[in-house]
Amino acid sequence: KNQSLLMIAAAGAAVIGVLAVMQMGLPGTGMDHSTMATSAASGSTAAYESAMDGMMKNMKMTYTGNADVDFVQGMIPHHQGAIEMAKVERQFGKDPEILKLAENIVKAQESEIATMNTWLEKNAATAATSDSASTKAYETAMAGMMTNMKMTNTGDADVDLVKGMIPHHQGAIDMAKVVLQYGKDPEIRTLAEAIVKDQEGEIAFMNEWLAKKGLSVIEPAQRNTHASHEQRGSAYAGWQSRTIKALSGEDIANLEAGRGMGLALAAELNGYPGPVHVLDFTKELALTAEQTSRTAQLFEQMKAETIPIGKRIIEEEAALDRLFAGRTISPPALADATQRIGLAQGELRVAHLRYHLEMAELLSPGQIGRYAELRGYGAQARPN
């Protein structure tokens, strides 16, 4: 109980701040996490640095070998770090979408911290078992997050929040997958599953935001550079805890939101812009009122068409997963299930590509060329 109270106090001590180049080691090793390189001089930069420094200090812990307890004791200060980063965004940020994201992070993670504190008060930690498999997995997850969060801040609070929060969220996802593999408490399992789903969805949203701004997205390979020695035999290790094995939480979030997911690259990279990004560049492309109105209509029509198809894909993948999980699969059932999935996937791609085709008809060659430059593709001629 005393250990629980100490963790609660430590979580509350996380200071306000944003991300910079940090020298970090494994949690609990006694290494100094406070050494940071100087980044762009701005109020948000100093605040982000302070927040991350506070989080890293508070996440130093001695593992018990109990996967559920260790998950909670590590996740409380981890969540608190996200909250403090979000508070920096609320103070310095300007982008409405990212400000809304910050509000959602504060609300959701404060609620989860309360749940975890209540659980900790009821569940005393067991004696330390440093050679526990879960301990090694947690240490690996945290080391990976720390490595992936090394960055030089830009001084733009919105960009820095997103680029820091993506690997931060990935760290939470990796920790959640450890407890899903080794934990036993059903309440913690439910919490971990929610964390994976919610934060993979937010990662998808943040990467989409980066892409809309013409910035590099942070790919899964960049967020998961820390696979443990035990997991190197397969890139799929940890995926066994997915609700639908063939779909990540990020995949599900994208399908439910009607996002493109690269399905329209054949159009996008050959001079056929998409309505989402055209709307982002309304001023830069000097869209007329009519063009703006029609583009907004196309965007809404696209969502109305693609979201139901995406949900159908999720349902069909879940059905296929159940057949394998229940060991009731047969060759005819397999053929039927995969044909339905393939049909839905084809319909989804056709829909996304068609809206790029319609979008290109609304723009002048000059606007298409400018769009390509804004997106970082270089000048492109209007398609014939």
Tab-separated table of C-alpha atoms in Angstrom:
chain	number	residue	atom	x	y	z
A	1	LYS	CA	0.000	0.000	0.000
A	2	ASN	CA	2.847	2.387	0.867
A	3	GLN	CA	4.401	1.659	-2.514
A	4	SER	CA	1.067	2.482	-4.141
A	5	LEU	CA	0.884	5.831	-2.369
A	6	LEU	CA	4.444	6.642	-3.373
A	7	MET	CA	3.591	5.947	-7.005
A	8	ILE	CA	0.518	8.186	-6.768
A	9	ALA	CA	2.635	10.997	-5.358
A	10	ALA	CA	5.307	10.475	-7.999
A	11	ALA	CA	2.765	10.641	-10.784
A	12	GLY	CA	1.557	14.003	-9.574
A	13	ALA	CA	5.087	15.387	-9.590
A	14	ALA	CA	5.525	15.323	-13.379
A	15	VAL	CA	6.476	18.866	-14.420
A	16	ILE	CA	5.139	20.867	-17.385
A	17	GLY	CA	7.051	20.586	-20.694
A	18	VAL	CA	7.993	19.406	-24.453
A	19	LEU	CA	10.449	17.134	-26.216
A	20	ALA	CA	14.137	17.619	-27.004
A	21	VAL	CA	17.171	15.463	-27.727
A	22	MET	CA	17.513	13.376	-24.573
A	23	GLN	CA	20.065	10.965	-23.208
A	24	MET	CA	17.995	8.158	-21.713
A	25	GLY	CA	18.497	4.643	-20.457
A	26	LEU	CA	16.359	1.825	-19.111
A	27	PRO	CA	13.865	2.643	-16.382
A	28	GLY	CA	15.135	1.636	-12.980
A	29	THR	CA	18.800	1.562	-13.997
A	30	GLY	CA	19.713	4.729	-12.149
A	31	MET	CA	20.884	6.445	-15.354
A	32	ASP	CA	20.455	10.222	-15.593
A	33	HIS	CA	17.569	11.076	-17.901
A	34	SER	CA	17.857	14.817	-17.389
A	35	THR	CA	20.663	15.584	-19.854
A	36	MET	CA	19.100	17.273	-22.864
A	37	ALA	CA	20.497	18.990	-25.918
A	38	THR	CA	19.479	22.561	-26.607
A	39	SER	CA	16.633	22.861	-29.108
A	40	ALA	CA	14.779	25.745	-30.720
A	41	ALA	CA	14.346	28.569	-28.228
A	42	SER	CA	10.642	28.940	-27.459
A	43	GLY	CA	8.363	28.837	-24.452
A	44	SER	CA	6.788	25.610	-25.632
A	45	THR	CA	10.179	23.979	-26.140
A	46	ALA	CA	11.283	24.670	-22.578
A	47	ALA	CA	7.934	23.474	-21.266
A	48	TYR	CA	7.987	20.257	-23.285
A	49	GLU	CA	11.539	19.527	-22.151
A	50	SER	CA	10.515	19.984	-18.534
A	51	ALA	CA	7.503	17.701	-18.929
A	52	MET	CA	9.552	14.924	-20.482
A	53	ASP	CA	12.309	15.259	-17.909
A	54	GLY	CA	9.744	14.973	-15.130
A	55	MET	CA	8.087	11.949	-16.701
A	56	MET	CA	11.367	10.101	-17.201
A	57	LYS	CA	12.406	10.691	-13.597
A	58	ASN	CA	9.051	9.510	-12.275
A	59	MET	CA	9.140	6.381	-14.425
A	60	LYS	CA	12.296	5.118	-12.729
A	61	MET	CA	10.996	2.152	-10.804
A	62	THR	CA	11.922	-1.219	-9.392
A	63	TYR	CA	9.913	-3.919	-11.098
A	64	THR	CA	8.046	-6.436	-8.963
A	65	GLY	CA	7.768	-9.201	-11.547
A	66	ASN	CA	3.975	-8.927	-11.310
A	67	ALA	CA	2.951	-7.891	-14.826
A	68	ASP	CA	-0.286	-6.219	-13.732
A	69	VAL	CA	1.271	-4.206	-10.885
A	70	ASP	CA	4.279	-3.185	-12.969
A	71	PHE	CA	2.037	-2.082	-15.817
A	72	VAL	CA	-0.008	0.171	-13.550
A	73	GLN	CA	2.975	1.587	-11.670
A	74	GLY	CA	4.691	2.417	-14.945
A	75	MET	CA	1.605	3.655	-16.769
A	76	ILE	CA	0.558	6.215	-14.153
A	77	PRO	CA	3.609	8.480	-14.606
A	78	HIS	CA	3.600	7.673	-18.327
A	79	HIS	CA	0.029	8.969	-18.595
A	80	GLN	CA	0.907	11.952	-16.425
A	81	GLY	CA	3.675	12.819	-18.872
A	82	ALA	CA	1.163	12.824	-21.732
A	83	ILE	CA	-1.137	15.069	-19.708
A	84	GLU	CA	1.628	17.576	-19.030
A	85	MET	CA	2.597	17.586	-22.715
A	86	ALA	CA	-1.058	18.199	-23.606
A	87	LYS	CA	-1.185	21.103	-21.149
A	88	VAL	CA	1.765	22.670	-22.944
A	89	GLU	CA	-0.171	22.393	-26.198
A	90	ARG	CA	-3.159	24.065	-24.561
A	91	GLN	CA	-0.913	26.947	-23.495
A	92	PHE	CA	1.142	27.427	-26.656
A	93	GLY	CA	-0.633	25.578	-29.476
A	94	LYS	CA	-2.685	27.189	-32.237
A	95	ASP	CA	-4.041	24.392	-34.427
A	96	PRO	CA	-7.705	23.632	-33.537
A	97	GLU	CA	-7.369	19.923	-34.322
A	98	ILE	CA	-4.313	19.459	-32.107
A	99	LEU	CA	-5.803	21.570	-29.323
A	100	LYS	CA	-8.848	19.277	-29.413
A	101	LEU	CA	-6.564	16.239	-29.351
A	102	ALA	CA	-4.805	17.669	-26.297
A	103	GLU	CA	-8.135	18.131	-24.528
A	104	ASN	CA	-9.090	14.533	-25.287
A	105	ILE	CA	-5.744	13.243	-23.999
A	106	VAL	CA	-6.096	15.114	-20.706
A	107	LYS	CA	-9.663	13.932	-20.174
A	108	ALA	CA	-9.055	10.279	-21.084
A	109	GLN	CA	-5.756	9.829	-19.299
A	110	GLU	CA	-6.795	11.589	-16.090
A	111	SER	CA	-9.725	9.172	-15.944
A	112	GLU	CA	-7.447	6.182	-16.530
A	113	ILE	CA	-4.991	7.390	-13.867
A	114	ALA	CA	-7.868	7.515	-11.371
A	115	THR	CA	-8.837	3.964	-12.323
A	116	MET	CA	-5.258	2.737	-11.933
A	117	ASN	CA	-4.769	4.471	-8.576
A	118	THR	CA	-7.936	2.833	-7.263
A	119	TRP	CA	-6.736	-0.545	-8.526
A	120	LEU	CA	-3.297	-0.069	-6.935
A	121	GLU	CA	-4.813	0.659	-3.545
A	122	LYS	CA	-6.537	-2.724	-3.689
A	123	ASN	CA	-3.626	-4.742	-5.054
A	124	ALA	CA	-0.373	-4.811	-3.099
A	125	ALA	CA	2.821	-5.350	-5.098
A	126	THR	CA	4.548	-8.699	-4.857
A	127	ALA	CA	8.221	-9.139	-3.991
A	128	ALA	CA	10.704	-8.076	-6.658
A	129	THR	CA	11.553	-10.672	-9.282
A	130	SER	CA	13.997	-8.952	-11.606
A	131	ASP	CA	14.371	-11.910	-13.948
A	132	SER	CA	10.654	-12.049	-14.727
A	133	ALA	CA	9.851	-12.300	-18.448
A	134	SER	CA	7.413	-9.420	-18.113
A	135	THR	CA	10.098	-7.271	-16.463
A	136	LYS	CA	12.419	-7.768	-19.418
A	137	ALA	CA	9.602	-7.004	-21.838
A	138	TYR	CA	8.672	-3.800	-20.004
A	139	GLU	CA	12.304	-2.673	-19.926
A	140	THR	CA	12.589	-3.302	-23.652
A	141	ALA	CA	9.391	-1.361	-24.372
A	142	MET	CA	10.540	1.601	-22.306
A	143	ALA	CA	14.024	1.626	-23.823
A	144	GLY	CA	12.464	1.696	-27.284
A	145	MET	CA	10.154	4.566	-26.407
A	146	MET	CA	13.018	6.581	-24.952
A	147	THR	CA	15.121	6.030	-28.052
A	148	ASN	CA	12.280	6.938	-30.394
A	149	MET	CA	11.408	10.099	-28.460
A	150	LYS	CA	14.832	11.629	-29.050
A	151	MET	CA	14.159	14.669	-31.190
A	152	THR	CA	15.039	18.304	-31.692
A	153	ASN	CA	12.071	20.564	-31.121
A	154	THR	CA	11.016	22.975	-33.845
A	155	GLY	CA	9.531	25.591	-31.535
A	156	ASP	CA	6.115	24.976	-33.129
A	157	ALA	CA	4.028	23.666	-30.231
A	158	ASP	CA	1.571	21.811	-32.476
A	159	VAL	CA	4.230	19.996	-34.508
A	160	ASP	CA	6.344	19.190	-31.458
A	161	LEU	CA	3.361	17.811	-29.553
A	162	VAL	CA	2.490	15.474	-32.419
A	163	LYS	CA	6.039	14.317	-33.118
A	164	GLY	CA	6.599	13.633	-29.447
A	165	MET	CA	3.206	12.130	-28.700
A	166	ILE	CA	3.357	9.490	-31.446
A	167	PRO	CA	6.322	7.577	-29.948
A	168	HIS	CA	4.956	8.335	-26.475
A	169	HIS	CA	1.672	6.676	-27.425
A	170	GLN	CA	3.580	3.804	-29.019
A	171	GLY	CA	5.362	3.281	-25.702
A	172	ALA	CA	1.994	2.962	-23.964
A	173	ILE	CA	0.805	0.522	-26.626
A	174	ASP	CA	3.921	-1.610	-26.215
A	175	MET	CA	3.501	-1.650	-22.425
A	176	ALA	CA	-0.156	-2.606	-22.848
A	177	LYS	CA	0.821	-5.493	-25.110
A	178	VAL	CA	3.196	-6.766	-22.427
A	179	VAL	CA	0.448	-6.906	-19.821
A	180	LEU	CA	-1.895	-8.519	-22.346
A	181	GLN	CA	0.714	-11.232	-22.794
A	182	TYR	CA	1.765	-11.734	-19.170
A	183	GLY	CA	-0.939	-10.178	-16.984
A	184	LYS	CA	-3.748	-12.014	-15.231
A	185	ASP	CA	-6.086	-9.344	-13.883
A	186	PRO	CA	-9.228	-8.953	-16.057
A	187	GLU	CA	-9.693	-5.285	-15.115
A	188	ILE	CA	-6.165	-4.435	-16.224
A	189	ARG	CA	-6.614	-6.455	-19.413
A	190	THR	CA	-9.692	-4.404	-20.274
A	191	LEU	CA	-7.771	-1.195	-19.592
A	192	ALA	CA	-4.820	-2.340	-21.715
A	193	GLU	CA	-7.074	-3.251	-24.635
A	194	ALA	CA	-8.680	0.197	-24.468
A	195	ILE	CA	-5.265	1.878	-24.411
A	196	VAL	CA	-4.143	-0.041	-27.501
A	197	LYS	CA	-7.296	0.787	-29.454
A	198	ASP	CA	-7.538	4.440	-28.436
A	199	GLN	CA	-3.880	5.319	-28.806
A	200	GLU	CA	-3.419	3.509	-32.116
A	201	GLY	CA	-6.385	5.527	-33.340
A	202	GLU	CA	-4.783	8.760	-32.136
A	203	ILE	CA	-1.471	7.806	-33.776
A	204	ALA	CA	-3.325	7.363	-37.066
A	205	PHE	CA	-4.936	10.778	-36.636
A	206	MET	CA	-1.616	12.458	-35.797
A	207	ASN	CA	0.160	10.912	-38.773
A	208	GLU	CA	-2.660	12.061	-41.020
A	209	TRP	CA	-2.277	15.563	-39.574
A	210	LEU	CA	1.472	15.502	-40.266
A	211	ALA	CA	0.801	14.407	-43.842
A	212	LYS	CA	-1.720	17.218	-44.317
A	213	LYS	CA	0.944	19.681	-43.210
A	214	GLY	CA	3.410	18.257	-45.716
A	215	LEU	CA	5.538	16.793	-42.913
A	216	SER	CA	6.981	13.296	-42.717
A	217	VAL	CA	4.773	10.764	-40.979
A	218	ILE	CA	6.242	8.534	-38.292
A	219	GLU	CA	5.965	5.004	-39.643
A	220	PRO	CA	5.527	1.892	-37.445
A	221	ALA	CA	9.113	0.858	-38.183
A	222	GLN	CA	10.275	4.130	-36.628
A	223	ARG	CA	8.070	3.567	-33.582
A	224	ASN	CA	9.026	-0.066	-33.034
A	225	THR	CA	12.813	-0.217	-33.300
A	226	HIS	CA	13.165	-1.982	-29.986
A	227	ALA	CA	11.936	-5.544	-30.492
A	228	SER	CA	13.284	-7.699	-27.718
A	229	HIS	CA	15.679	-10.536	-28.350
A	230	GLU	CA	12.898	-12.995	-27.603
A	231	GLN	CA	10.655	-11.363	-30.229
A	232	ARG	CA	13.097	-11.171	-33.102
A	233	GLY	CA	11.963	-14.520	-34.465
A	234	SER	CA	8.783	-12.918	-35.819
A	235	ALA	CA	7.629	-9.448	-36.734
A	236	TYR	CA	4.159	-10.520	-35.582
A	237	ALA	CA	5.095	-11.121	-31.927
A	238	GLY	CA	2.547	-9.365	-29.735
A	239	TRP	CA	-0.112	-9.322	-32.439
A	240	GLN	CA	-1.724	-12.396	-30.886
A	241	SER	CA	-3.382	-10.044	-28.378
A	242	ARG	CA	-5.259	-8.183	-31.110
A	243	THR	CA	-9.023	-8.479	-31.109
A	244	ILE	CA	-8.876	-8.988	-34.889
A	245	LYS	CA	-5.505	-10.486	-35.723
A	246	ALA	CA	-5.281	-9.077	-39.266
A	247	LEU	CA	-6.112	-5.505	-38.192
A	248	SER	CA	-4.228	-3.246	-35.806
A	249	GLY	CA	-6.042	-0.668	-33.725
A	250	GLU	CA	-4.680	1.909	-36.146
A	251	ASP	CA	-6.131	-0.013	-39.112
A	252	ILE	CA	-9.525	-0.170	-37.429
A	253	ALA	CA	-9.480	3.534	-36.590
A	254	ASN	CA	-8.600	4.398	-40.189
A	255	LEU	CA	-11.353	2.211	-41.610
A	256	GLU	CA	-13.942	3.592	-39.191
A	257	ALA	CA	-12.984	7.167	-40.093
A	258	GLY	CA	-12.947	6.624	-43.859
A	259	ARG	CA	-9.268	7.534	-44.191
A	260	GLY	CA	-7.357	6.800	-47.378
A	261	MET	CA	-4.578	4.608	-45.902
A	262	GLY	CA	-2.568	4.878	-49.097
A	263	LEU	CA	-5.301	3.285	-51.193
A	264	ALA	CA	-5.297	6.214	-53.612
A	265	LEU	CA	-1.543	6.561	-54.131
A	266	ALA	CA	-1.880	5.668	-57.816
A	267	ALA	CA	-3.913	8.854	-58.174
A	268	GLU	CA	-2.269	11.074	-55.563
A	269	LEU	CA	1.251	10.628	-56.922
A	270	ASN	CA	0.242	10.987	-60.562
A	271	GLY	CA	-1.361	14.399	-60.428
A	272	TYR	CA	-4.842	13.633	-59.096
A	273	PRO	CA	-5.196	15.443	-55.736
A	274	GLY	CA	-7.543	14.253	-53.011
A	275	PRO	CA	-10.306	16.434	-51.527
A	276	VAL	CA	-8.980	16.214	-47.952
A	277	HIS	CA	-5.647	17.807	-48.733
A	278	VAL	CA	-7.071	20.243	-51.270
A	279	LEU	CA	-9.229	21.659	-48.472
A	280	ASP	CA	-6.120	21.973	-46.318
A	281	PHE	CA	-4.571	24.197	-48.978
A	282	THR	CA	-7.617	26.336	-49.747
A	283	LYS	CA	-5.668	29.594	-49.476
A	284	GLU	CA	-2.444	28.355	-51.027
A	285	LEU	CA	-4.303	27.012	-54.072
A	286	ALA	CA	-6.438	30.163	-54.320
A	287	LEU	CA	-9.609	28.088	-54.569
A	288	THR	CA	-12.691	29.937	-55.717
A	289	ALA	CA	-15.804	29.884	-53.553
A	290	GLU	CA	-17.354	27.399	-55.965
A	291	GLN	CA	-14.278	25.147	-55.893
A	292	THR	CA	-14.188	25.252	-52.099
A	293	SER	CA	-17.864	24.394	-51.801
A	294	ARG	CA	-17.657	21.553	-54.303
A	295	THR	CA	-14.503	20.141	-52.685
A	296	ALA	CA	-16.191	20.147	-49.278
A	297	GLN	CA	-19.136	18.297	-50.818
A	298	LEU	CA	-16.808	15.698	-52.328
A	299	PHE	CA	-15.118	15.205	-48.969
A	300	GLU	CA	-18.434	14.608	-47.176
A	301	GLN	CA	-19.634	12.295	-49.936
A	302	MET	CA	-16.381	10.356	-49.753
A	303	LYS	CA	-16.749	9.814	-46.008
A	304	ALA	CA	-20.387	8.830	-46.363
A	305	GLU	CA	-19.404	6.212	-48.934
A	306	THR	CA	-16.154	4.874	-47.471
A	307	ILE	CA	-17.014	4.629	-43.770
A	308	PRO	CA	-19.707	1.941	-44.267
A	309	ILE	CA	-17.348	-0.032	-46.514
A	310	GLY	CA	-14.610	0.242	-43.904
A	311	LYS	CA	-16.942	-1.044	-41.210
A	312	ARG	CA	-17.874	-3.928	-43.480
A	313	ILE	CA	-14.203	-4.850	-43.867
A	314	ILE	CA	-13.804	-4.841	-40.086
A	315	GLU	CA	-16.849	-7.101	-39.687
A	316	GLU	CA	-15.680	-9.517	-42.380
A	317	GLU	CA	-12.152	-9.700	-40.934
A	318	ALA	CA	-13.626	-10.342	-37.491
A	319	ALA	CA	-15.752	-13.158	-38.915
A	320	LEU	CA	-12.700	-14.752	-40.553
A	321	ASP	CA	-10.758	-14.400	-37.315
A	322	ARG	CA	-13.537	-16.163	-35.388
A	323	LEU	CA	-13.499	-19.069	-37.822
A	324	PHE	CA	-9.801	-19.635	-37.224
A	325	ALA	CA	-9.974	-18.941	-33.475
A	326	GLY	CA	-12.837	-21.400	-33.067
A	327	ARG	CA	-11.110	-23.932	-35.340
A	328	THR	CA	-14.278	-24.178	-37.419
A	329	ILE	CA	-12.659	-23.041	-40.660
A	330	SER	CA	-13.044	-25.166	-43.802
A	331	PRO	CA	-11.887	-24.672	-47.405
A	332	PRO	CA	-15.342	-23.544	-48.604
A	333	ALA	CA	-15.759	-21.201	-45.628
A	334	LEU	CA	-12.275	-19.813	-46.200
A	335	ALA	CA	-12.980	-19.107	-49.866
A	336	ASP	CA	-16.288	-17.443	-49.053
A	337	ALA	CA	-14.867	-15.254	-46.262
A	338	THR	CA	-11.824	-14.078	-48.178
A	339	GLN	CA	-13.855	-13.335	-51.294
A	340	ARG	CA	-16.149	-11.078	-49.250
A	341	ILE	CA	-13.153	-9.307	-47.730
A	342	GLY	CA	-11.500	-8.887	-51.117
A	343	LEU	CA	-14.677	-7.493	-52.641
A	344	ALA	CA	-15.053	-4.933	-49.857
A	345	GLN	CA	-11.393	-3.934	-50.092
A	346	GLY	CA	-11.760	-3.440	-53.835
A	347	GLU	CA	-14.858	-1.299	-53.363
A	348	LEU	CA	-13.032	0.850	-50.824
A	349	ARG	CA	-10.096	1.469	-53.129
A	350	VAL	CA	-12.346	2.282	-56.063
A	351	ALA	CA	-14.201	4.819	-53.933
A	352	HIS	CA	-11.061	6.612	-52.767
A	353	LEU	CA	-9.566	6.682	-56.260
A	354	ARG	CA	-12.794	7.955	-57.815
A	355	TYR	CA	-12.874	11.001	-55.545
A	356	HIS	CA	-9.324	11.867	-56.580
A	357	LEU	CA	-10.478	11.632	-60.187
A	358	GLU	CA	-13.412	13.957	-59.549
A	359	MET	CA	-11.232	16.336	-57.572
A	360	ALA	CA	-8.769	16.740	-60.431
A	361	GLU	CA	-11.593	17.802	-62.759
A	362	LEU	CA	-12.322	20.782	-60.494
A	363	LEU	CA	-8.776	22.158	-60.480
A	364	SER	CA	-6.724	24.009	-63.059
A	365	PRO	CA	-3.357	22.642	-64.232
A	366	GLY	CA	-1.672	25.409	-62.266
A	367	GLN	CA	-3.498	24.456	-59.073
A	368	ILE	CA	-2.579	20.804	-59.515
A	369	GLY	CA	1.050	21.720	-60.011
A	370	ARG	CA	0.981	23.931	-56.919
A	371	TYR	CA	-0.697	21.157	-54.919
A	372	ALA	CA	2.113	18.778	-55.860
A	373	GLU	CA	4.698	21.302	-54.694
A	374	LEU	CA	2.881	21.882	-51.400
A	375	ARG	CA	2.746	18.139	-50.815
A	376	GLY	CA	6.431	17.778	-51.581
A	377	TYR	CA	6.001	15.846	-54.839
A	378	GLY	CA	7.486	18.434	-57.195
A	379	ALA	CA	5.683	20.026	-60.142
A	380	GLN	CA	3.219	17.755	-61.925
A	381	ALA	CA	1.242	18.355	-65.114
A	382	ARG	CA	-2.508	18.183	-65.124
A	383	PRO	CA	-3.638	14.639	-66.004
A	384	ASN	CA	-5.085	14.146	-69.474
